[in-house]
PDB file of C-alpha atoms and ligand atoms in Angstrom:
ATOM      1  CA  MET M   1      59.832  18.890   2.880  1.00  0.00           C
ATOM      2  CA  SER M   2      62.590  16.432   1.946  1.00  0.00           C
ATOM      3  CA  ALA M   3      62.244  13.535  -0.527  1.00  0.00           C
ATOM      4  CA  SER M   4      63.285  11.007   2.133  1.00  0.00           C
ATOM      5  CA  GLU M   5      60.739  12.077   4.752  1.00  0.00           C
ATOM      6  CA  ILE M   6      58.762   9.192   6.208  1.00  0.00           C
ATOM      7  CA  ILE M   7      55.076   9.855   5.650  1.00  0.00           C
ATOM      8  CA  LEU M   8      52.620   7.590   7.453  1.00  0.00           C
ATOM      9  CA  HIS M   9      49.035   7.515   6.189  1.00  0.00           C
ATOM     10  CA  HIS M  10      47.047   6.318   9.192  1.00  0.00           C
ATOM     11  CA  TYR M  11      44.464   7.193  11.818  1.00  0.00           C
ATOM     12  CA  ASP M  12      44.981   7.229  15.548  1.00  0.00           C
ATOM     13  CA  THR M  13      42.659   4.333  16.459  1.00  0.00           C
ATOM     14  CA  SER M  14      44.174   1.962  13.851  1.00  0.00           C
ATOM     15  CA  PRO M  15      45.890  -1.012  15.561  1.00  0.00           C
ATOM     16  CA  PHE M  16      47.980  -1.947  12.509  1.00  0.00           C
ATOM     17  CA  SER M  17      49.244   1.653  12.415  1.00  0.00           C
ATOM     18  CA  GLU M  18      50.132   1.437  16.090  1.00  0.00           C
ATOM     19  CA  LYS M  19      52.700  -1.256  15.244  1.00  0.00           C
ATOM     20  CA  VAL M  20      54.402   1.121  12.851  1.00  0.00           C
ATOM     21  CA  ARG M  21      54.155   4.066  15.254  1.00  0.00           C
ATOM     22  CA  LEU M  22      55.831   1.962  17.967  1.00  0.00           C
ATOM     23  CA  MET M  23      58.576   0.898  15.560  1.00  0.00           C
ATOM     24  CA  LEU M  24      59.182   4.558  14.682  1.00  0.00           C
ATOM     25  CA  GLY M  25      59.447   5.158  18.431  1.00  0.00           C
ATOM     26  CA  VAL M  26      61.908   2.292  18.982  1.00  0.00           C
ATOM     27  CA  LYS M  27      64.089   3.692  16.185  1.00  0.00           C
ATOM     28  CA  GLY M  28      63.675   7.282  17.419  1.00  0.00           C
ATOM     29  CA  LEU M  29      62.672   8.541  13.965  1.00  0.00           C
ATOM     30  CA  ALA M  30      61.016  11.761  12.842  1.00  0.00           C
ATOM     31  CA  TRP M  31      57.966  11.257  10.605  1.00  0.00           C
ATOM     32  CA  ARG M  32      55.027  13.042   9.053  1.00  0.00           C
ATOM     33  CA  SER M  33      51.498  11.991   9.933  1.00  0.00           C
ATOM     34  CA  VAL M  34      48.755  12.127   7.307  1.00  0.00           C
ATOM     35  CA  ILE M  35      45.357  11.301   8.769  1.00  0.00           C
ATOM     36  CA  GLN M  36      43.195   9.294   6.368  1.00  0.00           C
ATOM     37  CA  PRO M  37      39.469   8.550   6.748  1.00  0.00           C
ATOM     38  CA  VAL M  38      38.373   5.488   8.754  1.00  0.00           C
ATOM     39  CA  ILE M  39      35.954   4.451   5.993  1.00  0.00           C
ATOM     40  CA  MET M  40      35.795   4.860   2.220  1.00  0.00           C
ATOM     41  CA  PRO M  41      36.060   7.061   0.201  1.00  0.00           C
ATOM     42  CA  LYS M  42      39.774   7.854   0.544  1.00  0.00           C
ATOM     43  CA  PRO M  43      40.402  10.226  -2.368  1.00  0.00           C
ATOM     44  CA  ASP M  44      43.858  11.266  -1.148  1.00  0.00           C
ATOM     45  CA  LEU M  45      45.107   7.702  -0.609  1.00  0.00           C
ATOM     46  CA  ILE M  46      43.870   5.704  -3.616  1.00  0.00           C
ATOM     47  CA  PRO M  47      45.818   7.765  -6.228  1.00  0.00           C
ATOM     48  CA  LEU M  48      49.006   6.787  -4.360  1.00  0.00           C
ATOM     49  CA  THR M  49      48.284   3.077  -3.939  1.00  0.00           C
ATOM     50  CA  GLY M  50      46.396   2.391  -7.172  1.00  0.00           C
ATOM     51  CA  GLY M  51      43.422   0.885  -5.316  1.00  0.00           C
ATOM     52  CA  TYR M  52      44.718  -0.456  -1.983  1.00  0.00           C
ATOM     53  CA  ARG M  53      42.565   1.113   0.732  1.00  0.00           C
ATOM     54  CA  ARG M  54      43.826  -0.401   3.960  1.00  0.00           C
ATOM     55  CA  ILE M  55      45.696   1.489   6.631  1.00  0.00           C
ATOM     56  CA  PRO M  56      48.576   1.978   7.317  1.00  0.00           C
ATOM     57  CA  VAL M  57      50.374   3.014   4.136  1.00  0.00           C
ATOM     58  CA  MET M  58      53.879   4.460   4.309  1.00  0.00           C
ATOM     59  CA  GLN M  59      55.162   6.820   1.658  1.00  0.00           C
ATOM     60  CA  ILE M  60      58.698   8.028   1.096  1.00  0.00           C
ATOM     61  CA  GLY M  61      58.682  10.327  -1.925  1.00  0.00           C
ATOM     62  CA  ALA M  62      57.379   8.282  -4.865  1.00  0.00           C
ATOM     63  CA  ASP M  63      57.689   4.930  -3.040  1.00  0.00           C
ATOM     64  CA  VAL M  64      54.490   3.700  -1.453  1.00  0.00           C
ATOM     65  CA  TYR M  65      54.467   0.762   0.991  1.00  0.00           C
ATOM     66  CA  CYS M  66      51.172  -1.087   1.483  1.00  0.00           C
ATOM     67  CA  ASP M  67      50.727  -3.291   4.581  1.00  0.00           C
ATOM     68  CA  SER M  68      52.464  -3.031   7.951  1.00  0.00           C
ATOM     69  CA  GLN M  69      54.657  -6.054   7.065  1.00  0.00           C
ATOM     70  CA  VAL M  70      56.461  -4.367   4.161  1.00  0.00           C
ATOM     71  CA  ILE M  71      56.451  -1.038   6.019  1.00  0.00           C
ATOM     72  CA  MET M  72      58.327  -2.608   8.937  1.00  0.00           C
ATOM     73  CA  ALA M  73      60.748  -4.354   6.567  1.00  0.00           C
ATOM     74  CA  GLU M  74      61.492  -1.081   4.792  1.00  0.00           C
ATOM     75  CA  LEU M  75      61.986   0.838   8.047  1.00  0.00           C
ATOM     76  CA  GLU M  76      64.442  -1.865   9.152  1.00  0.00           C
ATOM     77  CA  ARG M  77      66.267  -1.639   5.796  1.00  0.00           C
ATOM     78  CA  ARG M  78      66.543   2.143   5.742  1.00  0.00           C
ATOM     79  CA  HIS M  79      67.169   2.593   9.467  1.00  0.00           C
ATOM     80  CA  PRO M  80      68.996  -0.550  10.639  1.00  0.00           C
ATOM     81  CA  LYS M  81      69.927   0.845  14.088  1.00  0.00           C
ATOM     82  CA  PRO M  82      68.717  -0.202  16.590  1.00  0.00           C
ATOM     83  CA  ALA M  83      68.179  -3.572  14.870  1.00  0.00           C
ATOM     84  CA  LEU M  84      64.780  -5.225  15.375  1.00  0.00           C
ATOM     85  CA  GLY M  85      65.753  -8.472  13.664  1.00  0.00           C
ATOM     86  CA  GLY M  86      63.694 -10.516  11.205  1.00  0.00           C
ATOM     87  CA  GLY M  87      63.671 -14.223  10.346  1.00  0.00           C
ATOM     88  CA  SER M  88      61.079 -16.149  12.305  1.00  0.00           C
ATOM     89  CA  ASP M  89      59.799 -12.919  13.891  1.00  0.00           C
ATOM     90  CA  TRP M  90      57.960 -12.419  10.587  1.00  0.00           C
ATOM     91  CA  ALA M  91      55.961 -15.560  11.353  1.00  0.00           C
ATOM     92  CA  VAL M  92      55.092 -14.113  14.758  1.00  0.00           C
ATOM     93  CA  ASN M  93      54.021 -10.938  12.947  1.00  0.00           C
ATOM     94  CA  LEU M  94      51.653 -12.802  10.616  1.00  0.00           C
ATOM     95  CA  TRP M  95      50.166 -14.754  13.531  1.00  0.00           C
ATOM     96  CA  ALA M  96      49.588 -11.534  15.492  1.00  0.00           C
ATOM     97  CA  ASP M  97      48.057  -9.881  12.386  1.00  0.00           C
ATOM     98  CA  ARG M  98      45.686 -12.734  11.642  1.00  0.00           C
ATOM     99  CA  LEU M  99      44.849 -15.191  14.437  1.00  0.00           C
ATOM    100  CA  TRP M 100      45.376 -12.886  17.386  1.00  0.00           C
ATOM    101  CA  PHE M 101      43.840  -9.896  15.581  1.00  0.00           C
ATOM    102  CA  GLN M 102      40.679 -11.886  14.725  1.00  0.00           C
ATOM    103  CA  ALA M 103      40.327 -12.791  18.409  1.00  0.00           C
ATOM    104  CA  SER M 104      40.754  -9.093  19.293  1.00  0.00           C
ATOM    105  CA  VAL M 105      38.091  -8.089  16.733  1.00  0.00           C
ATOM    106  CA  ALA M 106      35.519 -10.514  18.163  1.00  0.00           C
ATOM    107  CA  VAL M 107      36.278  -9.638  21.792  1.00  0.00           C
ATOM    108  CA  ILE M 108      36.242  -5.864  21.181  1.00  0.00           C
ATOM    109  CA  PHE M 109      33.160  -5.661  18.955  1.00  0.00           C
ATOM    110  CA  ALA M 110      31.234  -7.991  21.277  1.00  0.00           C
ATOM    111  CA  GLU M 111      31.733  -5.189  23.830  1.00  0.00           C
ATOM    112  CA  MET M 112      31.205  -2.076  21.730  1.00  0.00           C
ATOM    113  CA  GLY M 113      29.505  -3.367  18.566  1.00  0.00           C
ATOM    114  CA  ASP M 114      26.081  -1.965  19.484  1.00  0.00           C
ATOM    115  CA  ALA M 115      27.519   1.563  19.556  1.00  0.00           C
ATOM    116  CA  VAL M 116      29.239   1.329  16.145  1.00  0.00           C
ATOM    117  CA  PRO M 117      27.789   3.712  13.483  1.00  0.00           C
ATOM    118  CA  LYS M 118      25.927   2.028  10.632  1.00  0.00           C
ATOM    119  CA  GLU M 119      28.196   3.657   8.021  1.00  0.00           C
ATOM    120  CA  PHE M 120      31.178   1.899   9.648  1.00  0.00           C
ATOM    121  CA  ILE M 121      29.350  -1.429   9.641  1.00  0.00           C
ATOM    122  CA  ALA M 122      28.380  -1.062   5.963  1.00  0.00           C
ATOM    123  CA  ASP M 123      31.990  -0.146   5.080  1.00  0.00           C
ATOM    124  CA  ARG M 124      33.501  -3.102   6.937  1.00  0.00           C
ATOM    125  CA  GLU M 125      30.968  -5.502   5.357  1.00  0.00           C
ATOM    126  CA  LYS M 126      32.157  -4.328   1.948  1.00  0.00           C
ATOM    127  CA  LEU M 127      35.787  -4.658   3.049  1.00  0.00           C
ATOM    128  CA  SER M 128      35.402  -8.237   4.283  1.00  0.00           C
ATOM    129  CA  GLY M 129      32.649  -9.444   1.949  1.00  0.00           C
ATOM    130  CA  ARG M 130      30.871 -10.818   5.030  1.00  0.00           C
ATOM    131  CA  PRO M 131      28.145  -9.571   7.374  1.00  0.00           C
ATOM    132  CA  PHE M 132      29.411  -7.510  10.332  1.00  0.00           C
ATOM    133  CA  ASP M 133      27.337  -9.554  12.745  1.00  0.00           C
ATOM    134  CA  VAL M 134      27.572  -8.157  16.273  1.00  0.00           C
ATOM    135  CA  GLY M 135      25.264 -10.932  17.547  1.00  0.00           C
ATOM    136  CA  ALA M 136      27.600 -13.606  16.168  1.00  0.00           C
ATOM    137  CA  MET M 137      30.607 -11.801  17.676  1.00  0.00           C
ATOM    138  CA  LYS M 138      28.861 -11.709  21.065  1.00  0.00           C
ATOM    139  CA  ALA M 139      28.126 -15.433  20.780  1.00  0.00           C
ATOM    140  CA  ALA M 140      31.759 -16.162  19.847  1.00  0.00           C
ATOM    141  CA  ALA M 141      33.242 -13.835  22.493  1.00  0.00           C
ATOM    142  CA  PRO M 142      33.582 -16.359  25.360  1.00  0.00           C
ATOM    143  CA  PHE M 143      35.548 -18.680  23.066  1.00  0.00           C
ATOM    144  CA  MET M 144      37.544 -15.847  21.515  1.00  0.00           C
ATOM    145  CA  ARG M 145      38.436 -14.474  24.956  1.00  0.00           C
ATOM    146  CA  GLN M 146      40.001 -17.860  25.708  1.00  0.00           C
ATOM    147  CA  GLN M 147      41.975 -17.684  22.469  1.00  0.00           C
ATOM    148  CA  TRP M 148      43.105 -14.159  23.323  1.00  0.00           C
ATOM    149  CA  ARG M 149      44.232 -15.309  26.755  1.00  0.00           C
ATOM    150  CA  ALA M 150      46.130 -18.301  25.324  1.00  0.00           C
ATOM    151  CA  TYR M 151      47.990 -16.011  22.894  1.00  0.00           C
ATOM    152  CA  ALA M 152      48.777 -13.505  25.667  1.00  0.00           C
ATOM    153  CA  ALA M 153      50.162 -16.355  27.766  1.00  0.00           C
ATOM    154  CA  TRP M 154      52.630 -17.182  24.956  1.00  0.00           C
ATOM    155  CA  VAL M 155      53.995 -13.653  25.279  1.00  0.00           C
ATOM    156  CA  GLU M 156      54.211 -14.089  29.067  1.00  0.00           C
ATOM    157  CA  ASP M 157      56.206 -17.313  28.537  1.00  0.00           C
ATOM    158  CA  GLY M 158      58.427 -15.691  25.919  1.00  0.00           C
ATOM    159  CA  LEU M 159      59.470 -12.858  28.205  1.00  0.00           C
ATOM    160  CA  ALA M 160      62.708 -14.150  29.685  1.00  0.00           C
ATOM    161  CA  GLY M 161      64.144 -10.626  29.453  1.00  0.00           C
ATOM    162  CA  ASP M 162      62.526  -7.205  29.231  1.00  0.00           C
ATOM    163  CA  PHE M 163      61.382  -7.898  25.663  1.00  0.00           C
ATOM    164  CA  LEU M 164      60.594 -10.894  23.459  1.00  0.00           C
ATOM    165  CA  GLY M 165      63.797  -9.946  21.632  1.00  0.00           C
ATOM    166  CA  GLY M 166      65.821 -10.074  24.903  1.00  0.00           C
ATOM    167  CA  ALA M 167      67.283  -6.826  26.234  1.00  0.00           C
ATOM    168  CA  THR M 168      65.886  -4.675  23.408  1.00  0.00           C
ATOM    169  CA  PRO M 169      62.602  -4.686  21.431  1.00  0.00           C
ATOM    170  CA  SER M 170      62.316  -6.890  18.340  1.00  0.00           C
ATOM    171  CA  LEU M 171      59.823  -7.173  15.486  1.00  0.00           C
ATOM    172  CA  ALA M 172      58.010  -9.804  17.583  1.00  0.00           C
ATOM    173  CA  ASP M 173      57.487  -7.253  20.379  1.00  0.00           C
ATOM    174  CA  VAL M 174      56.116  -4.710  17.917  1.00  0.00           C
ATOM    175  CA  ALA M 175      53.828  -7.324  16.343  1.00  0.00           C
ATOM    176  CA  ALA M 176      52.393  -8.570  19.620  1.00  0.00           C
ATOM    177  CA  TRP M 177      51.981  -5.047  21.000  1.00  0.00           C
ATOM    178  CA  MET M 178      49.213  -4.179  18.542  1.00  0.00           C
ATOM    179  CA  ASN M 179      46.665  -6.544  20.130  1.00  0.00           C
ATOM    180  CA  VAL M 180      47.529  -5.641  23.714  1.00  0.00           C
ATOM    181  CA  TRP M 181      47.363  -1.920  22.884  1.00  0.00           C
ATOM    182  CA  TRP M 182      44.044  -2.212  21.034  1.00  0.00           C
ATOM    183  CA  LEU M 183      42.193  -4.278  23.629  1.00  0.00           C
ATOM    184  CA  GLY M 184      43.633  -2.139  26.444  1.00  0.00           C
ATOM    185  CA  GLY M 185      42.288   1.028  24.790  1.00  0.00           C
ATOM    186  CA  ALA M 186      38.955  -0.256  23.473  1.00  0.00           C
ATOM    187  CA  ALA M 187      37.859  -2.548  26.326  1.00  0.00           C
ATOM    188  CA  PRO M 188      40.165  -1.956  29.316  1.00  0.00           C
ATOM    189  CA  HIS M 189      38.024  -3.976  31.744  1.00  0.00           C
ATOM    190  CA  VAL M 190      38.241  -7.062  29.482  1.00  0.00           C
ATOM    191  CA  ALA M 191      41.993  -6.496  28.963  1.00  0.00           C
ATOM    192  CA  ALA M 192      42.486  -6.400  32.743  1.00  0.00           C
ATOM    193  CA  VAL M 193      40.695  -9.755  33.157  1.00  0.00           C
ATOM    194  CA  LEU M 194      42.538 -11.421  30.262  1.00  0.00           C
ATOM    195  CA  MET M 195      45.962 -10.247  31.482  1.00  0.00           C
ATOM    196  CA  GLU M 196      45.358 -11.103  35.131  1.00  0.00           C
ATOM    197  CA  GLY M 197      48.054 -13.397  36.541  1.00  0.00           C
ATOM    198  CA  LEU M 198      50.441 -12.568  33.666  1.00  0.00           C
ATOM    199  CA  PRO M 199      52.843 -10.184  35.472  1.00  0.00           C
ATOM    200  CA  ARG M 200      55.652 -10.222  32.894  1.00  0.00           C
ATOM    201  CA  LEU M 201      53.159  -9.319  30.160  1.00  0.00           C
ATOM    202  CA  GLN M 202      51.800  -6.429  32.242  1.00  0.00           C
ATOM    203  CA  ALA M 203      55.296  -5.093  32.952  1.00  0.00           C
ATOM    204  CA  TRP M 204      56.171  -5.478  29.230  1.00  0.00           C
ATOM    205  CA  ARG M 205      53.043  -3.511  28.260  1.00  0.00           C
ATOM    206  CA  ASP M 206      54.029  -0.690  30.640  1.00  0.00           C
ATOM    207  CA  ARG M 207      57.583  -0.731  29.284  1.00  0.00           C
ATOM    208  CA  LEU M 208      56.440  -0.493  25.641  1.00  0.00           C
ATOM    209  CA  LYS M 209      54.021   2.324  26.504  1.00  0.00           C
ATOM    210  CA  THR M 210      56.907   4.534  27.603  1.00  0.00           C
ATOM    211  CA  ILE M 211      58.749   4.181  24.261  1.00  0.00           C
ATOM    212  CA  GLY M 212      56.406   6.539  22.434  1.00  0.00           C
ATOM    213  CA  HIS M 213      56.144   7.175  18.702  1.00  0.00           C
ATOM    214  CA  GLY M 214      59.295   9.095  17.758  1.00  0.00           C
ATOM    215  CA  GLN M 215      58.898  12.681  16.488  1.00  0.00           C
ATOM    216  CA  ARG M 216      55.522  13.004  14.810  1.00  0.00           C
ATOM    217  CA  SER M 217      54.406  16.105  12.926  1.00  0.00           C
ATOM    218  CA  GLU M 218      51.204  16.496  10.943  1.00  0.00           C
ATOM    219  CA  MET M 219      51.064  16.909   7.168  1.00  0.00           C
ATOM    220  CA  LYS M 220      48.155  17.695   4.857  1.00  0.00           C
ATOM    221  CA  PRO M 221      47.164  14.916   2.426  1.00  0.00           C
ATOM    222  CA  SER M 222      47.701  17.339  -0.475  1.00  0.00           C
ATOM    223  CA  GLU M 223      51.339  17.824   0.619  1.00  0.00           C
ATOM    224  CA  ALA M 224      51.848  14.044   0.552  1.00  0.00           C
ATOM    225  CA  LEU M 225      50.513  13.856  -3.014  1.00  0.00           C
ATOM    226  CA  GLN M 226      52.840  16.721  -3.903  1.00  0.00           C
ATOM    227  CA  ALA M 227      55.789  14.773  -2.412  1.00  0.00           C
ATOM    228  CA  ALA M 228      54.983  11.834  -4.712  1.00  0.00           C
ATOM    229  CA  MET M 229      54.635  14.121  -7.726  1.00  0.00           C
ATOM    230  CA  THR M 230      57.971  15.842  -7.208  1.00  0.00           C
ATOM    231  CA  SER M 231      60.046  12.691  -6.493  1.00  0.00           C
ATOM    232  CA  GLN M 232      61.311   9.618  -8.317  1.00  0.00           C
ATOM    233  CA  PRO M 233      61.172   6.062  -6.918  1.00  0.00           C
ATOM    234  CA  VAL M 234      64.453   5.285  -5.120  1.00  0.00           C
ATOM    235  CA  ASP M 235      65.680   2.388  -7.213  1.00  0.00           C
ATOM    236  CA  ALA M 236      64.917   0.490 -10.387  1.00  0.00           C
ATOM    237  CA  GLY M 237      64.314  -2.840  -8.612  1.00  0.00           C
ATOM    238  CA  VAL M 238      65.604  -6.369  -9.207  1.00  0.00           C
ATOM    239  CA  CYS M 239      63.532  -9.402 -10.187  1.00  0.00           C
ATOM    240  CA  ALA M 240      65.040 -12.753  -9.266  1.00  0.00           C
ATOM    241  CA  SER M 241      65.313 -14.714 -12.534  1.00  0.00           C
ATOM    242  CA  ASP M 242      64.423 -17.993 -10.805  1.00  0.00           C
ATOM    243  CA  ASP M 243      61.307 -16.921  -8.940  1.00  0.00           C
ATOM    244  CA  PRO M 244      59.017 -20.000  -8.820  1.00  0.00           C
ATOM    245  CA  SER M 245      56.135 -17.868 -10.109  1.00  0.00           C
ATOM    246  CA  GLY M 246      57.910 -17.566 -13.469  1.00  0.00           C
ATOM    247  CA  LEU M 247      57.152 -13.840 -13.477  1.00  0.00           C
ATOM    248  CA  LYS M 248      59.698 -11.492 -15.026  1.00  0.00           C
ATOM    249  CA  LYS M 249      60.570  -7.816 -14.798  1.00  0.00           C
ATOM    250  CA  GLY M 250      58.288  -5.825 -17.077  1.00  0.00           C
ATOM    251  CA  ASP M 251      55.327  -8.227 -16.831  1.00  0.00           C
ATOM    252  CA  ALA M 252      51.913  -6.604 -16.473  1.00  0.00           C
ATOM    253  CA  VAL M 253      50.661  -7.943 -13.131  1.00  0.00           C
ATOM    254  CA  VAL M 254      47.966  -7.569 -10.528  1.00  0.00           C
ATOM    255  CA  VAL M 255      48.429  -7.807  -6.745  1.00  0.00           C
ATOM    256  CA  GLN M 256      45.731  -8.233  -4.138  1.00  0.00           C
ATOM    257  CA  ALA M 257      45.460  -9.150  -0.468  1.00  0.00           C
ATOM    258  CA  ASP M 258      44.455 -12.757   0.189  1.00  0.00           C
ATOM    259  CA  ASP M 259      42.293 -12.019   3.241  1.00  0.00           C
ATOM    260  CA  TYR M 260      40.116  -8.873   3.151  1.00  0.00           C
ATOM    261  CA  GLY M 261      40.291  -5.546   1.373  1.00  0.00           C
ATOM    262  CA  ARG M 262      41.165  -7.449  -1.809  1.00  0.00           C
ATOM    263  CA  ASP M 263      41.003  -4.472  -4.172  1.00  0.00           C
ATOM    264  CA  PRO M 264      43.326  -5.371  -7.066  1.00  0.00           C
ATOM    265  CA  VAL M 265      46.290  -3.115  -7.829  1.00  0.00           C
ATOM    266  CA  GLU M 266      47.614  -3.268 -11.387  1.00  0.00           C
ATOM    267  CA  GLY M 267      51.049  -2.276 -12.588  1.00  0.00           C
ATOM    268  CA  VAL M 268      54.287  -3.327 -14.223  1.00  0.00           C
ATOM    269  CA  LEU M 269      56.536  -5.660 -12.236  1.00  0.00           C
ATOM    270  CA  VAL M 270      59.803  -3.938 -11.292  1.00  0.00           C
ATOM    271  CA  ASN M 271      60.946  -5.824  -8.217  1.00  0.00           C
ATOM    272  CA  LEU M 272      60.347  -9.392  -7.062  1.00  0.00           C
ATOM    273  CA  THR M 273      62.114 -11.040  -4.143  1.00  0.00           C
ATOM    274  CA  ASN M 274      61.116 -13.729  -1.647  1.00  0.00           C
ATOM    275  CA  ASP M 275      59.502 -11.191   0.640  1.00  0.00           C
ATOM    276  CA  ARG M 276      58.482  -8.289  -1.581  1.00  0.00           C
ATOM    277  CA  VAL M 277      56.755  -7.400  -4.821  1.00  0.00           C
ATOM    278  CA  THR M 278      56.944  -3.922  -6.325  1.00  0.00           C
ATOM    279  CA  LEU M 279      54.833  -2.509  -9.145  1.00  0.00           C
ATOM    280  CA  ALA M 280      55.484   0.604 -11.195  1.00  0.00           C
ATOM    281  CA  ARG M 281      52.321   2.565 -11.785  1.00  0.00           C
ATOM    282  CA  GLU M 282      51.853   5.516 -14.040  1.00  0.00           C
ATOM    283  CA  CYS M 283      49.258   7.533 -12.277  1.00  0.00           C
ATOM    284  CA  GLY M 284      48.390  10.417 -14.556  1.00  0.00           C
ATOM    285  CA  GLU M 285      49.284  13.542 -12.671  1.00  0.00           C
ATOM    286  CA  LEU M 286      51.429  11.517 -10.220  1.00  0.00           C
ATOM    287  CA  ASP M 287      53.860  10.312 -12.903  1.00  0.00           C
ATOM    288  CA  VAL M 288      55.562   7.047 -11.850  1.00  0.00           C
ATOM    289  CA  VAL M 289      55.054   5.650  -8.370  1.00  0.00           C
ATOM    290  CA  HIS M 290      56.485   2.361  -7.078  1.00  0.00           C
ATOM    291  CA  VAL M 291      53.969   0.491  -4.939  1.00  0.00           C
ATOM    292  CA  HIS M 292      55.431  -2.184  -2.632  1.00  0.00           C
ATOM    293  CA  PHE M 293      53.610  -5.175  -1.085  1.00  0.00           C
ATOM    294  CA  PRO M 294      54.733  -8.168   0.978  1.00  0.00           C
ATOM    295  CA  ARG M 295      54.710 -11.597  -0.716  1.00  0.00           C
ATOM    296  CA  ALA M 296      53.241 -13.341   2.363  1.00  0.00           C
ATOM    297  CA  GLY M 297      49.526 -12.598   2.481  1.00  0.00           C
ATOM    298  CA  TYR M 298      49.241 -11.292  -1.094  1.00  0.00           C
ATOM    299  CA  VAL M 299      48.300 -12.941  -4.396  1.00  0.00           C
ATOM    300  CA  LEU M 300      50.357 -11.953  -7.427  1.00  0.00           C
ATOM    301  CA  ALA M 301      49.310 -12.890 -10.977  1.00  0.00           C
ATOM    302  CA  LYS M 302      49.977 -11.962 -14.596  1.00  0.00           C
ATOM    303  CA  ARG M 303      47.301  -9.770 -16.196  1.00  0.00           C
TER     304      ARG M 303
HETATM  305  N1  GSH I 401      47.577  -6.753   6.664  1.00  0.00           N
HETATM  306  C1  GSH I 401      47.317  -5.342   6.756  1.00  0.00           C
HETATM  307  C2  GSH I 401      46.018  -5.129   7.541  1.00  0.00           C
HETATM  308  C3  GSH I 401      45.669  -3.679   7.696  1.00  0.00           C
HETATM  309  C4  GSH I 401      44.284  -3.456   8.264  1.00  0.00           C
HETATM  310  O1  GSH I 401      43.435  -4.344   8.344  1.00  0.00           O
HETATM  311  N2  GSH I 401      44.031  -2.211   8.634  1.00  0.00           N
HETATM  312  C5  GSH I 401      42.720  -1.800   9.077  1.00  0.00           C
HETATM  313  C6  GSH I 401      42.850  -0.626  10.019  1.00  0.00           C
HETATM  314  S1  GSH I 401      43.786  -1.013  11.459  1.00  0.00           S
HETATM  315  C7  GSH I 401      41.968  -1.295   7.874  1.00  0.00           C
HETATM  316  O2  GSH I 401      42.558  -0.983   6.879  1.00  0.00           O
HETATM  317  N3  GSH I 401      40.657  -1.194   8.002  1.00  0.00           N
HETATM  318  C8  GSH I 401      39.873  -0.652   6.939  1.00  0.00           C
HETATM  319  C9  GSH I 401      40.113   0.808   6.718  1.00  0.00           C
HETATM  320  O3  GSH I 401      40.695   1.479   7.585  1.00  0.00           O
HETATM  321  O4  GSH I 401      39.700   1.311   5.693  1.00  0.00           O
HETATM  322  C10 GSH I 401      48.506  -4.675   7.438  1.00  0.00           C
HETATM  323  O5  GSH I 401      49.282  -5.366   8.101  1.00  0.00           O
HETATM  324  O6  GSH I 401      48.719  -3.473   7.244  1.00  0.00           O
END
């Protein structure tokens, strides 16, 4: 086990994890896979994140990256070749994560919602703070299918070359892939209808499928905790002195998602840039861990 090993906490059916797995494939990287539970409790994940429960989480030694957005940014930073870009692709990523994903949720659970175990429903109600209402999703499905189709048609239009990024895959390709992959796996008959007459999208899907996930090997959750315990965070961090929030290095802060799964994570601010916030957390037996979040989509406040 090396301190710079990429450890991905995920589960195979997780669409947000699939983005990261594809990116690992595009970059041809070796990584360790730690399978986490689909519902709470997650006793081997929470000590690392300080309360964040969503999946995926990436860990490299004592650095813990919460949310696929900051995970992708960190993979791009540490492994810049082949380059997947950035800039406005991040806006595409947030659209695919939110608007397109919500359409996928409604379309998929309208199909399979009746077969979902009640423990899963209870867990997701707690996560979202709203009823998991299969009846409402069925009622919304015809409208949401139209939304899904309209989004898919944007990808069709954007495919002048093999990928949205041109000749090679970009962050926008990875972001859009999640929804196409999830619907294709969970409700293939609906996916076939919604992608009918979009030949470039279909060819793009088949092209992305062949990329794979890089070199994956399994790891026990206890080994991942051990990796955090025996490592130090990679750098001390830099806080921009002119951040409009007025927050400064060393402030006691709390970070939480602004959509669902809003469990607050408390720590000491060590890094603050336009796209990232990092907290230092002293976690008892885990010593000091740096927990990284994106700025976009997260609320950061002084404690
Ligand atoms: N914005 C987050 C969203 C992550 C997300 O919603 N993940 C789903 C799984 S794909 C989740 O955590 N569901 C609840 C759970 O697995 O406990 C990201 O980009 O990583």
